[in-house]
Amino acid sequence: MHSSVETTRRGTVAPATRRTRAAVFAVFALNGFLAAMWVVHIPVITDRTGVSHGTLGILILVMAGSGIVGMQAAGPLADRFGSRTLVTAAVTWLVVAVSGPAWATGPVQLGIALAIFGFGNGALDVSMNAQAVQVERVYRRPIMAAFHALFSCGGLVGSLAGAAAMHAGTDIRVSFAVAAVLGLLVMLASAPSLLPRLHATSHVEPAATIAESAAVPDHSSAGNGVAVTESAAALPAAGAPAAGSRPGRRVADSAVRRRIRRWLPPKVLALAAIAFALLMAEGVANDWSALQTHEHLGVSDATAALSFGAFSIAMTVGRFTADRISERFGRVAVVRWGSVLSAAGLAAIMASPWLPLSLAGWILAGLGLAGGVPQIFTAAGNLSTATAATDMSKVFGLGYLGFLAGPSVIGWLAQLTSLTVAFTFPLIAVLLSAWFAGTVGNGTPAEDIDR
């Protein structure tokens, strides 16, 4: 007889929790689907609005900037009202906003539509990941990477659906309206199963965290779970300046430093830096993989496109497997050895004289990068339940800047040297991520060493 309760290494999972996981899966897939609907229709939308490539680039930056604003707004709101409320609100916003670009007839209208869409997308990014952290906490084993895998799957479905609609000659406004209705149905079906807001505690970690004694300690404060460094503890208290210093200036400097640390604690900043590096490398692969293969190996554009396909498939496969690796070896190992694997792939790509080796390099890069960012978001979401979404929004925002900045830096470096040599930049970035991977740990590895 089959049991209705799923058994994990850490205990049992009730059917209601499995329904919650399925609901969050659906939200991640919907996010990828709606984003892909916009991407695949870019050529049609640019023709309808008459915008140039240069103008489109500016408008995409506007959308990205609006997304970062949405991320920062969603974090504190999710902490205050709960991620379930914010997920529902963000999905509602997004399904209404997704049709905006389809109705735009000029650059100004398109810019406004993309800004609105970007804000909702950023808010959903933070709120659904905050909800995913809650579900992972209840599940008591790593499941975050699987959520990101569903985002990739949703993007694939959206790309195929959009391509099929364009091939059938369907009006773009109809296609986006259908996508909006689908999104609304997914929200109505998923929202009741999402987890309500948890009561704030000082510090909560999912059961499967670190299996490496090399993890970097948090030195967490007992009151709020936010990591501080020894140097922070050594800061002079207000009204007690160091001997021989100017009292007024020293007190002011200390107050400024304390404000900065409260807004961006050292642990959050460290996680954001690793997210910046890994997402930067992912952005470079997305935007430059096909062109690098074409220029470096002299193959046709169609053949060069295989490199991006190999990378994308490897990313999806890697996200589906990263959770089990994290459960077995800990998330520090996923980030560290994943970064090393992606560095090996990039090195192979740069040195490759023939296509099969280059494709193998892109597969290694995709597999290596697949699991790192989900582990970082899990770590950020578990620093403190009181500010989980806010911490994640800061890591998200800075990481997303890397995703945007990386391709631009590569373009600038390629003008000075060559596109292949410019790949040294993401190579160094992922090696640094491997070196500082211990930051992803919670400083208490003993509970997982026995696994």
Short mmCIF file of C-alpha atoms in Angstrom, two decimals:
data_model
loop_
_atom_site.label_atom_id
_atom_site.label_comp_id
_atom_site.label_asym_id
_atom_site.label_seq_id
_atom_site.Cartn_x
_atom_site.Cartn_y
_atom_site.Cartn_z
CA MET A 1 0.00 0.00 0.00
CA HIS A 2 1.31 3.42 -0.93
CA SER A 3 1.63 5.97 1.83
CA SER A 4 0.20 9.47 1.35
CA VAL A 5 3.18 10.93 3.17
CA GLU A 6 6.49 11.37 1.36
CA THR A 7 9.51 10.12 3.28
CA THR A 8 12.80 11.99 3.10
CA ARG A 9 16.16 11.44 4.74
CA ARG A 10 15.13 13.98 7.39
CA GLY A 11 11.67 12.62 8.12
CA THR A 12 8.28 12.78 6.43
CA VAL A 13 6.61 15.41 4.30
CA ALA A 14 2.87 15.84 4.56
CA PRO A 15 0.69 15.95 1.41
CA ALA A 16 -0.11 19.62 2.09
CA THR A 17 3.59 20.46 1.94
CA ARG A 18 3.95 18.59 -1.32
CA ARG A 19 1.04 20.62 -2.69
CA THR A 20 2.84 23.75 -1.59
CA ARG A 21 5.98 22.65 -3.39
CA ALA A 22 3.94 21.96 -6.54
CA ALA A 23 2.35 25.41 -6.26
CA VAL A 24 5.74 27.11 -6.03
CA PHE A 25 6.96 24.98 -8.95
CA ALA A 26 4.03 26.33 -10.96
CA VAL A 27 4.86 29.94 -10.04
CA PHE A 28 8.51 29.54 -11.08
CA ALA A 29 7.47 27.90 -14.36
CA LEU A 30 4.94 30.69 -14.99
CA ASN A 31 7.61 33.34 -14.42
CA GLY A 32 9.88 31.68 -16.98
CA PHE A 33 6.98 31.27 -19.41
CA LEU A 34 5.95 34.94 -19.29
CA ALA A 35 9.55 36.17 -19.58
CA ALA A 36 10.09 33.94 -22.63
CA MET A 37 6.91 35.22 -24.28
CA TRP A 38 8.42 38.71 -24.24
CA VAL A 39 11.84 37.57 -25.45
CA VAL A 40 10.65 35.53 -28.44
CA HIS A 41 8.35 38.34 -29.57
CA ILE A 42 11.05 41.04 -29.48
CA PRO A 43 11.45 41.09 -33.31
CA VAL A 44 7.70 41.48 -33.81
CA ILE A 45 7.41 44.17 -31.13
CA THR A 46 10.33 46.17 -32.52
CA ASP A 47 8.73 46.11 -35.96
CA ARG A 48 5.38 47.25 -34.54
CA THR A 49 6.89 50.09 -32.53
CA GLY A 50 9.59 51.08 -35.04
CA VAL A 51 12.37 51.21 -32.43
CA SER A 52 15.99 50.82 -33.47
CA HIS A 53 18.39 48.33 -31.95
CA GLY A 54 20.03 51.13 -29.98
CA THR A 55 16.72 52.34 -28.60
CA LEU A 56 15.71 48.79 -27.77
CA GLY A 57 18.91 48.38 -25.79
CA ILE A 58 18.08 51.47 -23.75
CA LEU A 59 14.53 50.27 -23.14
CA ILE A 60 15.78 46.88 -21.99
CA LEU A 61 18.01 48.67 -19.49
CA VAL A 62 14.94 50.59 -18.33
CA MET A 63 13.15 47.27 -17.80
CA ALA A 64 16.15 45.90 -15.90
CA GLY A 65 16.40 48.99 -13.70
CA SER A 66 12.70 48.80 -12.96
CA GLY A 67 13.17 45.13 -12.07
CA ILE A 68 15.84 46.01 -9.51
CA VAL A 69 13.48 48.59 -7.99
CA GLY A 70 10.79 45.92 -7.83
CA MET A 71 13.19 43.56 -6.06
CA GLN A 72 14.10 46.12 -3.41
CA ALA A 73 10.45 47.04 -2.85
CA ALA A 74 9.30 43.43 -2.59
CA GLY A 75 11.84 42.39 0.05
CA PRO A 76 10.62 44.50 2.98
CA LEU A 77 6.98 44.06 1.90
CA ALA A 78 7.36 40.26 1.87
CA ASP A 79 8.95 40.36 5.33
CA ARG A 80 6.05 42.47 6.62
CA PHE A 81 3.07 40.82 4.93
CA GLY A 82 4.46 37.39 4.05
CA SER A 83 5.80 36.03 0.79
CA ARG A 84 2.46 34.38 -0.07
CA THR A 85 0.77 37.77 -0.21
CA LEU A 86 3.61 39.23 -2.27
CA VAL A 87 3.70 36.27 -4.69
CA THR A 88 -0.03 36.65 -5.31
CA ALA A 89 0.27 40.41 -5.80
CA ALA A 90 3.35 40.12 -8.06
CA VAL A 91 1.79 37.43 -10.26
CA THR A 92 -1.36 39.55 -10.61
CA TRP A 93 0.78 42.55 -11.55
CA LEU A 94 2.77 40.49 -14.05
CA VAL A 95 -0.17 38.87 -15.84
CA VAL A 96 -1.70 42.31 -16.33
CA ALA A 97 1.61 43.88 -17.41
CA VAL A 98 2.70 41.13 -19.81
CA SER A 99 0.32 42.35 -22.52
CA GLY A 100 1.65 45.91 -22.35
CA PRO A 101 4.46 45.50 -24.94
CA ALA A 102 2.01 43.88 -27.36
CA TRP A 103 -0.20 46.98 -27.38
CA ALA A 104 2.66 49.50 -27.65
CA THR A 105 2.83 51.43 -30.92
CA GLY A 106 5.87 53.61 -30.26
CA PRO A 107 9.06 53.79 -28.20
CA VAL A 108 7.53 55.80 -25.34
CA GLN A 109 4.64 53.39 -24.90
CA LEU A 110 7.00 50.43 -25.13
CA GLY A 111 9.31 51.95 -22.54
CA ILE A 112 6.45 52.46 -20.09
CA ALA A 113 5.16 48.93 -20.72
CA LEU A 114 8.59 47.40 -20.16
CA ALA A 115 9.13 49.41 -16.98
CA ILE A 116 5.84 48.13 -15.57
CA PHE A 117 6.61 44.57 -16.66
CA GLY A 118 10.14 44.73 -15.24
CA PHE A 119 8.91 45.97 -11.85
CA GLY A 120 6.48 43.07 -11.54
CA ASN A 121 9.08 40.57 -12.69
CA GLY A 122 11.60 41.79 -10.10
CA ALA A 123 9.01 41.70 -7.32
CA LEU A 124 8.02 38.16 -8.28
CA ASP A 125 11.67 37.06 -8.39
CA VAL A 126 12.20 38.01 -4.75
CA SER A 127 8.82 36.94 -3.37
CA MET A 128 8.73 33.51 -5.04
CA ASN A 129 12.29 32.73 -3.92
CA ALA A 130 11.39 33.81 -0.38
CA GLN A 131 8.44 31.41 -0.55
CA ALA A 132 10.76 28.70 -1.90
CA VAL A 133 13.07 29.16 1.10
CA GLN A 134 10.10 28.63 3.43
CA VAL A 135 9.10 25.46 1.59
CA GLU A 136 12.68 24.16 1.65
CA ARG A 137 12.80 24.82 5.39
CA VAL A 138 9.68 22.72 5.94
CA TYR A 139 10.87 20.03 3.54
CA ARG A 140 14.12 19.68 5.51
CA ARG A 141 16.22 18.92 2.45
CA PRO A 142 17.57 21.03 -0.43
CA ILE A 143 14.96 21.68 -3.14
CA MET A 144 15.81 25.24 -4.22
CA ALA A 145 17.67 24.33 -7.43
CA ALA A 146 14.65 22.36 -8.66
CA PHE A 147 12.53 25.52 -8.46
CA HIS A 148 15.03 27.30 -10.70
CA ALA A 149 14.97 24.31 -13.05
CA LEU A 150 11.21 24.78 -13.41
CA PHE A 151 11.86 28.41 -14.34
CA SER A 152 14.08 27.16 -17.16
CA CYS A 153 11.42 24.67 -18.25
CA GLY A 154 8.80 27.41 -18.25
CA GLY A 155 11.08 29.51 -20.42
CA LEU A 156 11.45 26.64 -22.88
CA VAL A 157 7.67 26.14 -23.06
CA GLY A 158 7.15 29.88 -23.51
CA SER A 159 9.70 30.01 -26.32
CA LEU A 160 8.06 27.08 -28.14
CA ALA A 161 4.54 28.44 -27.59
CA GLY A 162 5.52 31.90 -28.83
CA ALA A 163 7.27 30.48 -31.87
CA ALA A 164 4.26 28.30 -32.67
CA ALA A 165 1.88 31.25 -32.34
CA MET A 166 4.01 33.39 -34.67
CA HIS A 167 4.29 30.53 -37.17
CA ALA A 168 0.48 30.22 -37.15
CA GLY A 169 0.14 33.96 -37.80
CA THR A 170 -1.64 34.65 -34.50
CA ASP A 171 -1.95 38.33 -33.61
CA ILE A 172 0.59 39.17 -30.92
CA ARG A 173 -2.09 40.77 -28.75
CA VAL A 174 -4.06 37.55 -28.77
CA SER A 175 -0.96 35.52 -27.86
CA PHE A 176 -0.17 37.74 -24.90
CA ALA A 177 -3.81 37.78 -23.77
CA VAL A 178 -3.83 33.98 -23.73
CA ALA A 179 -0.57 34.03 -21.74
CA ALA A 180 -2.15 36.46 -19.26
CA VAL A 181 -5.22 34.28 -18.80
CA LEU A 182 -3.01 31.24 -18.28
CA GLY A 183 -1.03 33.15 -15.67
CA LEU A 184 -4.21 34.17 -13.88
CA LEU A 185 -5.40 30.56 -13.76
CA VAL A 186 -2.04 29.40 -12.39
CA MET A 187 -2.21 32.05 -9.67
CA LEU A 188 -5.76 31.11 -8.66
CA ALA A 189 -4.79 27.45 -8.47
CA SER A 190 -1.49 28.01 -6.64
CA ALA A 191 -2.17 30.81 -4.15
CA PRO A 192 -4.24 28.77 -1.64
CA SER A 193 -1.43 26.22 -1.28
CA LEU A 194 1.36 28.72 -0.59
CA LEU A 195 2.76 28.94 2.93
CA PRO A 196 1.61 31.79 5.18
CA ARG A 197 4.04 34.09 6.90
CA LEU A 198 6.21 32.42 9.53
CA HIS A 199 6.76 33.94 12.95
CA ALA A 200 10.16 35.64 13.06
CA THR A 201 12.92 33.82 14.89
CA SER A 202 16.55 34.67 15.34
CA HIS A 203 17.97 32.18 12.87
CA VAL A 204 16.62 29.23 10.93
CA GLU A 205 18.58 26.88 8.71
CA PRO A 206 17.27 24.07 6.53
CA ALA A 207 18.48 20.69 7.71
CA ALA A 208 20.83 20.10 4.80
CA THR A 209 23.38 22.89 4.74
CA ILE A 210 27.09 22.29 4.97
CA ALA A 211 29.15 19.13 4.86
CA GLU A 212 32.51 20.83 4.83
CA SER A 213 34.55 21.90 7.80
CA ALA A 214 36.08 24.61 5.62
CA ALA A 215 32.93 26.74 5.77
CA VAL A 216 33.51 30.32 6.87
CA PRO A 217 31.98 31.15 10.28
CA ASP A 218 29.18 33.70 10.43
CA HIS A 219 29.94 35.21 13.85
CA SER A 220 26.20 35.84 13.95
CA SER A 221 24.72 38.13 16.52
CA ALA A 222 22.42 36.42 18.94
CA GLY A 223 19.59 38.87 18.51
CA ASN A 224 18.89 39.05 14.83
CA GLY A 225 20.84 36.37 13.00
CA VAL A 226 22.68 38.92 10.86
CA ALA A 227 26.34 38.14 10.44
CA VAL A 228 28.90 40.64 11.70
CA THR A 229 32.64 40.52 11.56
CA GLU A 230 35.09 40.84 14.40
CA SER A 231 36.03 44.27 13.12
CA ALA A 232 32.39 45.35 13.50
CA ALA A 233 32.45 44.32 17.14
CA ALA A 234 35.60 46.34 17.59
CA LEU A 235 34.05 49.60 16.37
CA PRO A 236 34.16 52.30 19.04
CA ALA A 237 30.84 53.00 20.66
CA ALA A 238 29.21 56.36 20.17
CA GLY A 239 30.51 58.74 22.76
CA ALA A 240 33.65 56.66 23.35
CA PRO A 241 36.16 57.65 20.67
CA ALA A 242 39.59 56.10 20.45
CA ALA A 243 42.43 57.83 22.24
CA GLY A 244 44.19 60.49 20.20
CA SER A 245 41.37 60.80 17.66
CA ARG A 246 39.01 63.62 16.96
CA PRO A 247 35.91 62.68 19.02
CA GLY A 248 33.26 64.25 16.81
CA ARG A 249 34.62 62.85 13.57
CA ARG A 250 35.27 59.37 15.03
CA VAL A 251 31.74 59.15 16.43
CA ALA A 252 30.28 60.25 13.08
CA ASP A 253 32.38 57.69 11.17
CA SER A 254 31.28 54.93 13.55
CA ALA A 255 27.63 55.89 13.17
CA VAL A 256 27.91 55.85 9.37
CA ARG A 257 29.61 52.47 9.43
CA ARG A 258 26.95 51.04 11.70
CA ARG A 259 24.22 52.33 9.38
CA ILE A 260 25.92 50.77 6.37
CA ARG A 261 26.30 47.45 8.19
CA ARG A 262 22.65 47.52 9.24
CA TRP A 263 21.53 48.14 5.65
CA LEU A 264 24.03 45.76 4.03
CA PRO A 265 25.47 43.34 6.62
CA PRO A 266 28.86 41.82 5.72
CA LYS A 267 27.37 38.35 5.16
CA VAL A 268 24.73 39.71 2.79
CA LEU A 269 27.40 41.68 0.92
CA ALA A 270 29.61 38.57 0.63
CA LEU A 271 26.74 36.46 -0.72
CA ALA A 272 25.82 39.23 -3.15
CA ALA A 273 29.41 39.37 -4.41
CA ILE A 274 29.41 35.65 -5.21
CA ALA A 275 25.97 35.97 -6.85
CA PHE A 276 27.35 38.89 -8.89
CA ALA A 277 30.25 36.76 -10.15
CA LEU A 278 28.21 33.67 -11.00
CA LEU A 279 25.35 35.56 -12.65
CA MET A 280 27.88 37.64 -14.56
CA ALA A 281 29.37 34.44 -15.99
CA GLU A 282 25.87 33.19 -16.84
CA GLY A 283 25.03 36.45 -18.59
CA VAL A 284 28.23 36.24 -20.63
CA ALA A 285 27.32 32.71 -21.71
CA ASN A 286 23.81 33.76 -22.69
CA ASP A 287 24.87 36.73 -24.79
CA TRP A 288 28.27 35.77 -26.17
CA SER A 289 28.48 31.97 -26.44
CA ALA A 290 27.30 31.70 -30.05
CA LEU A 291 29.37 34.64 -31.28
CA GLN A 292 32.52 33.41 -29.52
CA THR A 293 32.12 29.98 -31.15
CA HIS A 294 31.57 31.57 -34.55
CA GLU A 295 34.59 33.87 -34.33
CA HIS A 296 36.97 31.47 -32.57
CA LEU A 297 36.27 28.38 -34.69
CA GLY A 298 35.04 29.97 -37.91
CA VAL A 299 31.85 27.88 -38.03
CA SER A 300 28.53 29.05 -39.45
CA ASP A 301 26.05 31.00 -37.34
CA ALA A 302 23.67 28.03 -37.27
CA THR A 303 26.41 25.72 -36.01
CA ALA A 304 27.63 28.29 -33.49
CA ALA A 305 24.12 28.45 -32.01
CA LEU A 306 24.68 24.90 -30.75
CA SER A 307 26.97 26.31 -28.07
CA PHE A 308 24.15 28.26 -26.43
CA GLY A 309 21.88 25.24 -26.75
CA ALA A 310 24.46 23.02 -25.05
CA PHE A 311 24.88 25.55 -22.24
CA SER A 312 21.12 25.97 -21.71
CA ILE A 313 20.40 22.24 -21.62
CA ALA A 314 23.30 21.68 -19.22
CA MET A 315 21.99 24.45 -16.94
CA THR A 316 18.54 22.85 -16.81
CA VAL A 317 19.91 19.35 -16.15
CA GLY A 318 22.28 20.73 -13.54
CA ARG A 319 19.47 22.47 -11.68
CA PHE A 320 17.49 19.25 -11.48
CA THR A 321 20.48 17.42 -9.97
CA ALA A 322 22.02 20.12 -7.77
CA ASP A 323 19.64 19.56 -4.86
CA ARG A 324 20.70 15.95 -4.38
CA ILE A 325 24.35 16.95 -4.57
CA SER A 326 23.71 19.66 -2.00
CA GLU A 327 21.94 17.19 0.29
CA ARG A 328 24.85 14.77 0.05
CA PHE A 329 27.82 17.14 0.19
CA GLY A 330 26.47 20.51 1.36
CA ARG A 331 25.87 23.77 -0.46
CA VAL A 332 29.45 25.00 0.01
CA ALA A 333 30.60 22.05 -2.10
CA VAL A 334 28.01 22.84 -4.77
CA VAL A 335 29.25 26.42 -5.10
CA ARG A 336 32.95 25.60 -4.78
CA TRP A 337 33.22 22.61 -7.11
CA GLY A 338 30.55 23.93 -9.44
CA SER A 339 32.62 27.08 -9.88
CA VAL A 340 35.73 24.99 -10.50
CA LEU A 341 33.82 22.94 -13.09
CA SER A 342 32.58 26.05 -14.87
CA ALA A 343 36.12 27.48 -14.84
CA ALA A 344 37.39 24.28 -16.46
CA GLY A 345 34.68 24.59 -19.09
CA LEU A 346 35.55 28.21 -19.86
CA ALA A 347 39.24 27.31 -20.12
CA ALA A 348 38.40 24.52 -22.56
CA ILE A 349 36.29 26.91 -24.63
CA MET A 350 39.10 29.45 -24.83
CA ALA A 351 41.71 26.84 -25.81
CA SER A 352 39.52 24.67 -28.04
CA PRO A 353 40.58 24.27 -31.70
CA TRP A 354 37.52 22.24 -32.67
CA LEU A 355 33.74 22.27 -32.14
CA PRO A 356 33.17 19.10 -30.05
CA LEU A 357 35.62 20.27 -27.39
CA SER A 358 34.03 23.72 -27.38
CA LEU A 359 30.55 22.24 -26.92
CA ALA A 360 31.89 20.04 -24.13
CA GLY A 361 33.26 23.20 -22.50
CA TRP A 362 29.87 24.89 -22.65
CA ILE A 363 28.26 21.80 -21.13
CA LEU A 364 30.75 21.88 -18.25
CA ALA A 365 30.18 25.61 -17.78
CA GLY A 366 26.41 25.11 -17.70
CA LEU A 367 26.57 22.22 -15.25
CA GLY A 368 28.96 24.12 -13.01
CA LEU A 369 26.93 27.33 -12.89
CA ALA A 370 23.55 25.61 -12.53
CA GLY A 371 23.52 24.98 -8.79
CA GLY A 372 25.49 27.89 -7.37
CA VAL A 373 22.97 30.73 -7.40
CA PRO A 374 20.14 28.69 -5.80
CA GLN A 375 22.50 27.82 -2.91
CA ILE A 376 23.32 31.50 -2.45
CA PHE A 377 19.63 32.44 -2.34
CA THR A 378 18.99 29.68 0.21
CA ALA A 379 21.83 31.00 2.36
CA ALA A 380 20.55 34.58 2.11
CA GLY A 381 16.98 33.54 2.92
CA ASN A 382 18.10 31.76 6.08
CA LEU A 383 20.23 34.47 7.65
CA SER A 384 17.21 35.69 9.59
CA THR A 385 13.52 34.87 9.24
CA ALA A 386 12.67 38.43 10.28
CA THR A 387 14.43 39.95 7.25
CA ALA A 388 14.71 36.94 4.92
CA ALA A 389 13.07 38.54 1.88
CA THR A 390 14.89 41.84 2.41
CA ASP A 391 18.25 40.05 2.57
CA MET A 392 17.38 38.12 -0.57
CA SER A 393 16.31 41.29 -2.39
CA LYS A 394 19.75 42.82 -1.79
CA VAL A 395 21.53 39.67 -2.96
CA PHE A 396 19.19 39.49 -5.95
CA GLY A 397 19.70 43.12 -6.88
CA LEU A 398 23.49 43.05 -6.78
CA GLY A 399 23.60 39.65 -8.46
CA TYR A 400 21.34 40.88 -11.24
CA LEU A 401 23.70 43.79 -11.80
CA GLY A 402 26.37 41.21 -12.56
CA PHE A 403 24.06 39.49 -15.03
CA LEU A 404 23.62 42.82 -16.83
CA ALA A 405 27.15 44.17 -16.46
CA GLY A 406 29.05 41.03 -17.48
CA PRO A 407 28.06 41.02 -21.17
CA SER A 408 28.79 44.75 -21.43
CA VAL A 409 32.27 44.36 -19.94
CA ILE A 410 32.99 41.49 -22.33
CA GLY A 411 32.02 43.66 -25.29
CA TRP A 412 34.36 46.40 -24.15
CA LEU A 413 37.24 43.99 -23.51
CA ALA A 414 36.68 42.28 -26.87
CA GLN A 415 37.34 45.58 -28.62
CA LEU A 416 40.68 45.87 -26.82
CA THR A 417 41.76 42.26 -27.34
CA SER A 418 39.50 39.52 -28.74
CA LEU A 419 36.28 37.91 -27.65
CA THR A 420 38.04 34.69 -26.62
CA VAL A 421 40.66 36.51 -24.55
CA ALA A 422 37.89 38.58 -22.95
CA PHE A 423 36.49 35.35 -21.51
CA THR A 424 39.37 35.54 -19.02
CA PHE A 425 37.14 37.95 -17.07
CA PRO A 426 34.36 35.45 -16.23
CA LEU A 427 36.99 32.75 -15.77
CA ILE A 428 38.65 34.75 -13.00
CA ALA A 429 35.24 35.59 -11.51
CA VAL A 430 34.17 31.96 -11.11
CA LEU A 431 37.58 31.01 -9.68
CA LEU A 432 37.15 33.73 -7.06
CA SER A 433 33.69 32.32 -6.33
CA ALA A 434 35.24 28.92 -5.74
CA TRP A 435 37.83 30.44 -3.39
CA PHE A 436 35.21 32.27 -1.30
CA ALA A 437 32.54 29.55 -1.46
CA GLY A 438 32.73 29.05 2.30
CA THR A 439 30.69 32.25 2.65
CA VAL A 440 27.64 30.26 1.57
CA GLY A 441 27.96 28.17 4.74
CA ASN A 442 26.29 28.99 8.03
CA GLY A 443 29.36 28.42 10.18
CA THR A 444 27.88 25.37 11.91
CA PRO A 445 28.87 22.41 9.77
CA ALA A 446 29.03 19.88 12.57
CA GLU A 447 25.41 18.83 12.23
CA ASP A 448 25.97 17.71 8.64
CA ILE A 449 29.49 16.27 8.74
CA ASP A 450 28.12 12.86 9.62
CA ARG A 451 26.20 12.59 6.36
#
